[in-house]
Amino acid sequence: MRPFTYERAESASGAAKSAAETPGARFLAGGTNLLDLMKLEIERPAHLIDVGRLPLARIEETPDGGLRIGAVVSNSAAASDRRVRTRYPVLTHALVAGASPQLRNKATVGGNLMQRTRCAYFYDPAKPCNKRDPGAGCSALGGDARGNAILGASEACVAVHPSDMAVALAALDAAVETVAPAGRTRTIPIDALHRLPGETPHVETSLEPGELVTAVVLPPPPEGRQEYRKVRDRASYAGGLFSLALAGGRLALGAVALKPWRATQAEAALAAGATPAEAADAELAAARGTGRNAFKITLARRVVVDALEGGPTR
Amino acid sequence: MADPPVRAAPRATFQITVNGEARRVDVDLRTTLLDLLRETLGLSGTKKGCDHGQCGACTVLVDGVRINACLSLAVMHEGQQVTTIEGVGLPPDLSPLQRAFLERDAFQCGYCTPGQICSALGMLEEVRRGEPSQETLDLAAEIVPLTDAEIRERMSGNICRCSAYPQILEAIRDVAGPLGAGA
Amino acid sequence: MSSIADYALPNPINQNRSGVIGRPVDRYEGPLKVSGTAPYANEAKTPSPPTYGVMVGASIGCGDVVAVDDAAAKAAPGVKLVWHLFDQPPGQGAAGAKAYVQSQASADPVFVSPRVRYFGQPVALVVADTLENAAAAAALVQVSYAEDPEAAYAFEPAEAARRDNDPDSSIGEFEAAFAAAPVRLDETYSTPIQNHCQMEPCATTAWWEGEKVVIHTSVQMLKGPQHLVAETLQIDRHNVHLRSLYVGGGFGGKGSSYEDLALAALASRTLGQPVKIALSRQQMFNATVHRPATVQRVRLGATPDGRLTALSLIAATHCNRNAPFIERAAAFSRALYAAPNRLTGHRLQLMDIAVASAMRAPGEASGMVSLEAAMDELAEQLGLDPIELRIKNEPDRHPETGQPYSARQLVECMRDGAEKFGWVRRNPKPGMTRDGRWLVGIGMAAAIRGNFLLPAKAAMRADADGFIRLQQGMTDIGTGSYTILAQITAETMGVPLEKVVVEIGDSGFAPAPGSGGQFGAATAGSGALAAGMALRARLTAMAVGDPDSPLYGAPPEAVEFRDGLITVENRSETIAALVQRLAPAGLEVEGASTPAADIRQYASYSHGAQFAEVGVDPVTGEVRLRRMLGVFACGRILNEKTARSQITGGMIWGVGTALTETNRVDPRYGSLTSQDLGSYFPPVHADIANLDAYFLPEVDDKANPLGIKGVGEAGICGAAAAIANAVYNACGARVRDYPLTPDRVLAAMGAL
């Protein structure tokens, strides 16, 4: 790890201000992804702003019947909250499908959104990677990239976003609240938070420099079935090969793209009376494999169809 | 690429309570909780298996909650209470769970064992609090039944390469007490 | 030289008068392990504050180091030393040099050659005052390379060739018999690269006490590493005091040592301070060793009633060109089934990737997944029950050597296990059982693993405090060596376990080969028994010759050791009293065991049968284990508890082989793609449903004086095949490439 300076933030706006004013600053919350990457020197912050003790650890009702989950609420606390469990079970299911209990106890909701890809080539500093080193090239393309993206990828990057939680948030139509260095707050729809790689895969979100996520806001729970499914190589403690969140009529896919993938084409097809298979095909028409990950297209189709048809989850 | 550092890394001085003992420590900011325990405080019972949160060998309890000590900076724990395996029990005064691990042969090489034990202690508290796992069938229920499947899932953050999993399950069952009675 | 007939003669172990042998006692060192107070290599208490070394690995797969820029690293805070090709550790012996002719290792100097032989090979070392400073400075070392354009990074099984030192075994006329067989099977199976993933990364702590270097390291065998340090540092081997007190998993991967060993000793010599070097988890993947991939062609010819007429297994594998190693995946098949015409052998490709070496049950672990799946396929072709097919081809002698088996209960294991597991409920037609979303199936496989015995010594002493102390240059890598050596010592000397002290893991002790090839218990245990018998003889002679002893004048052959007493009929005294009187400083003797001269008269194997039930998700292709049972016959069991743990642990390795574990080489770079535990998947707890194992009673009095056989590796054998066969039974998908990941299962189901 490179040496860094450290401050414990006293307010969200102060943290944002400090982040904007201090070169090389990064927010530190749970640390479970940032420290992982700092040890490999993939992340080399000069200054850490610890937001972990900010008063953003509450889950509260919103006036419209939704929930606001503070950005430093732990993944475990979010999953265990009775309101989340009963009104947004898809979120609990997604949260407990991710990482391990120890990591979920430490990782925060905000940090979960901001975590970076687990692409093996991103993690190996000996290999070219446009995310680590813009312009270096993508070594995952043409490499051993069985887990990589089938939707929204580019020649510059075929990584996927690793979050389970974010897939559920996409299906729930959640939004994130942020505070900018000048103190300005704004609300960003979850679908607009993460960016597809395009030519600039190192730019991962729509956040401005220094902008801090302060909360996730859930709209009132949708009518209808909520479900999270995750396909993986190991029964637990493993990233997904594919995941799916269903919340009422909304559908989101995970492990297919560099962002949680809201399946708007499928939703539209279903709304127009399409069968589950037709809906899946509509969404996956644009899917492309880059080698060993080609199976994910078929896998995604099968799971989408099965989930829409109400196949048993156990 | 940034210029190489030529000055000493910044440090921090703070208080942290480890196994009930308040300690004042002065550490390089980069020091993880794991390295603070192992290298500075000489508490090497907490193990470094991967240093990246991928094995669970470094599991400790912070304010009663299990975490991976490797993915946390020591300075983040200023003022908190850390319990390591040495605080769980030392021979001959082993805790019931340590004795159960011994009697059930719930370890072989022993390297993941302190993490397994701390993790199991944290896990049982999580179940007492009714926290769900992906094995929890009824999210609305107040009480989580401690089935074998629940224990296995909840202990999956601790890899045992010797693969003492059946014996670890038996050991945890031995001490789970009434929690597991209705399972 | 003893004869194999001697093994059946009465001895304290096979008489087991105190009943300590076999008893499921808790692990000897268990209280230390469950409390975190057993010090592993990186945790050795140093006489003064340690410094910390971090190694820098090559970022190419094959080529030469051409330049190193260490200026930034040397200028970094706390840095005490930076070594590499252009600033080499001083005082190293020339590569291959041996000052002591009987050394078990030659000098292996570090950073003296520009050659990079595999990705991740250490090319520089940084030592600093703290771990944080060392790691940060190591990242500042800039190494330039010239990559070798001829490097071989891709495994091409067709290019693998037979090696002179590993000829094919050919019996009868395989090709003709296979061509003429009424029923034929010809299939190819593959297994991937696997990593040991010991939970404790390799590590060394070293410091100097005058001329002598004290080293704590994590290895399975002591002599080789001790001699390597002596030859590399050009010092007398007696000045290398190497300890490996607790080893956080070995599985073959710590059968050799790595650069941390010599570098810690060298850096400590240069700095005059203790040095600790641990490999990172990432370094454990590319910079240690792995089980190489195999591609195996199995051909079976049979009569319509299920008798094998032709059997062939040809296994292609790979290794690093500088470290020849053959994963002998076909070897076991020479001992398993009868067939008059046979052809088995190995093909090897030399590559420029990480070093291949032994991993738990080398050979069997890879090979049994092909032949035992093929037997399942053949049984289906023949319309026979898979167990019946195996029983029909049970040999009465070793099918190739003609040796009788020392003990063989393979059929008994299969029959007993079938009953306990409920094999009768298996529907031979696949895809017929459903439970919720899961298709459920069961499968089985046979297990066989060679049993070995090597020479070993041990020292045993009786002290005036009444304790019997065993000292042996043995290791305990989680296998239970401490515990079974304590039991053997207690039973041999007739003292309670509480009066036994076992000290191992020290190069200064009487040497035993260490842990590997599941020979540890038999080998070290036979040495301990020999030491105990020598101690008994000395104590007996002292007692019967001492006028102050109640045993004075008794015939030595009538003397017994039990309950802490040395006794003849109704005359007795305690061992402690005798020692206090005649050897107040304690009495120490050394014993040695060597394998019987005629031990090869018999073929000696551990045997077993594996049964598995799995669920297959027909939508996703995911496979989950539902239950598993192993039945084993491994001679006398020294400790029912630790032996069961060894077997169930091995079976779970089989689950990993079947379902989750795989690594791959990126042929563009020569590196393993999975370099951490976030992408290489040993099974986690949730992967393991109800899994158990038990032993059939067996005494193998042709194997060794203890009548035992290895249990450490038997459990993995056949386990993955049982699961693959269960997957087929569940869903009709025959996956011949391991592991059976969702994509492969879907493909085999015709979904892709």
XYZ file of C-alpha atoms in Angstrom, chain B:
183
model
C 2.409 7.310 -12.050
C 2.772 9.119 -8.762
C 6.214 9.959 -7.457
C 7.611 7.389 -5.063
C 7.189 8.227 -1.416
C 10.343 9.344 0.284
C 8.939 10.358 3.614
C 7.797 8.040 6.344
C 4.193 7.002 6.145
C 1.776 8.943 8.350
C 0.880 7.381 11.662
C -1.983 7.538 14.115
C -2.223 7.100 17.846
C -5.471 5.919 19.325
C -7.123 3.693 21.856
C -8.572 0.307 21.092
C -9.797 -2.386 23.454
C -8.564 -5.868 22.703
C -9.872 -8.828 24.658
C -11.095 -6.507 27.358
C -7.826 -4.654 27.731
C -7.693 -0.991 26.701
C -4.580 -0.408 24.604
C -3.066 2.777 23.324
C -1.445 2.045 19.981
C 0.682 4.021 17.589
C 0.495 2.622 14.077
C 1.343 3.307 10.491
C -1.997 4.313 8.975
C -1.657 1.495 6.487
C -1.679 -1.111 9.235
C -4.668 -3.374 9.008
C -6.503 -4.564 12.075
C -5.074 -7.998 11.295
C -1.472 -6.814 11.223
C -2.022 -4.709 14.337
C -3.121 -7.833 16.170
C -0.451 -10.135 14.775
C 2.598 -7.933 14.499
C 2.126 -5.075 16.947
C 0.179 -6.738 19.735
C 1.626 -10.233 19.333
C -1.793 -11.829 19.099
C -1.004 -14.243 16.306
C -4.013 -16.424 16.954
C -5.822 -14.424 14.296
C -4.542 -15.868 11.033
C -3.612 -14.399 7.681
C -4.817 -16.790 5.031
C -5.409 -14.578 2.026
C -5.280 -10.961 3.237
C -8.129 -10.138 0.836
C -11.330 -11.201 2.550
C -11.562 -14.411 0.587
C -10.956 -17.060 3.246
C -12.175 -15.959 6.677
C -9.079 -17.070 8.628
C -8.746 -13.572 10.111
C -12.283 -13.410 11.485
C -12.532 -11.482 14.761
C -15.394 -9.918 16.669
C -15.612 -6.127 16.721
C -18.201 -4.880 19.164
C -19.539 -8.414 19.016
C -19.864 -8.543 15.238
C -17.698 -10.835 13.121
C -15.601 -9.220 10.409
C -12.494 -9.963 8.365
C -9.648 -8.217 10.168
C -7.581 -8.152 6.972
C -9.896 -5.746 5.150
C -10.013 -3.120 7.822
C -7.526 -0.471 8.814
C -6.624 -0.526 12.469
C -7.374 3.179 12.735
C -10.970 2.555 11.699
C -11.449 0.751 15.002
C -10.494 3.541 17.351
C -12.467 3.164 20.561
C -13.964 -0.204 19.609
C -13.887 -3.547 21.358
C -12.064 -6.323 19.546
C -12.283 -9.949 20.597
C -9.781 -12.409 19.175
C -9.427 -16.136 19.714
C -7.097 -15.444 22.630
C -9.975 -13.619 24.250
C -12.359 -16.494 23.621
C -10.331 -18.873 25.739
C -6.815 -20.070 26.486
C -5.813 -23.518 27.735
C -6.751 -24.900 30.125
C -9.758 -22.577 30.306
C -11.185 -23.237 26.879
C -14.642 -21.994 26.008
C -17.428 -24.505 25.344
C -17.090 -23.984 21.594
C -13.325 -24.493 21.684
C -13.857 -27.686 23.657
C -16.459 -28.811 21.153
C -14.025 -28.214 18.295
C -11.474 -30.310 20.151
C -13.890 -33.123 20.938
C -15.417 -33.229 17.457
C -12.053 -32.956 15.706
C -13.386 -29.903 13.892
C -9.953 -28.957 12.552
C -6.851 -30.592 11.183
C -4.034 -28.217 10.370
C -5.586 -25.668 12.726
C -4.868 -22.604 10.651
C -8.456 -21.640 9.862
C -9.640 -22.717 13.306
C -9.468 -19.453 15.279
C -11.392 -17.792 12.464
C -13.947 -20.597 12.402
C -14.500 -20.310 16.137
C -14.803 -16.527 16.178
C -17.045 -16.730 13.144
C -19.284 -19.324 14.773
C -19.635 -17.171 17.884
C -20.633 -14.209 15.772
C -22.922 -16.379 13.700
C -24.850 -17.650 16.697
C -25.431 -14.071 17.807
C -26.703 -13.179 14.346
C -29.145 -16.053 14.531
C -30.255 -14.965 17.990
C -30.940 -11.540 16.521
C -32.984 -13.188 13.800
C -30.814 -12.049 10.920
C -31.626 -13.921 7.712
C -29.317 -15.843 5.382
C -29.913 -17.149 1.898
C -31.103 -20.373 3.484
C -33.803 -18.587 5.480
C -37.098 -19.682 3.991
C -39.393 -17.253 5.791
C -38.011 -13.734 5.850
C -40.959 -12.490 7.850
C -40.424 -14.908 10.744
C -39.024 -13.453 13.955
C -37.077 -16.588 14.772
C -34.625 -18.193 12.397
C -34.579 -21.966 12.845
C -30.999 -23.093 13.115
C -31.090 -25.923 10.616
C -27.946 -27.660 9.412
C -28.368 -25.854 6.105
C -28.471 -22.515 7.937
C -25.274 -23.291 9.830
C -23.492 -24.409 6.677
C -24.523 -21.325 4.736
C -23.681 -18.972 7.577
C -20.262 -20.554 8.053
C -19.418 -20.371 4.367
C -17.247 -17.317 4.830
C -14.635 -19.514 6.485
C -12.781 -21.832 4.165
C -11.292 -24.962 5.715
C -9.000 -26.536 3.146
C -8.501 -29.584 5.344
C -12.267 -29.733 4.917
C -13.377 -30.407 8.461
C -16.831 -29.093 7.591
C -18.838 -32.095 8.868
C -16.966 -31.941 12.168
C -17.319 -28.153 12.414
C -21.059 -28.552 12.001
C -21.102 -31.147 14.774
C -19.115 -28.874 17.087
C -21.377 -25.893 16.514
C -24.434 -28.096 17.007
C -23.026 -29.192 20.361
C -23.010 -25.645 21.725
C -25.884 -24.073 19.808
C -28.192 -25.114 22.587
C -31.865 -24.218 22.550
C -31.400 -22.221 19.365
C -31.038 -25.437 17.487
C -33.539 -27.442 19.479
C -36.462 -26.831 17.217
C -34.486 -27.165 14.020
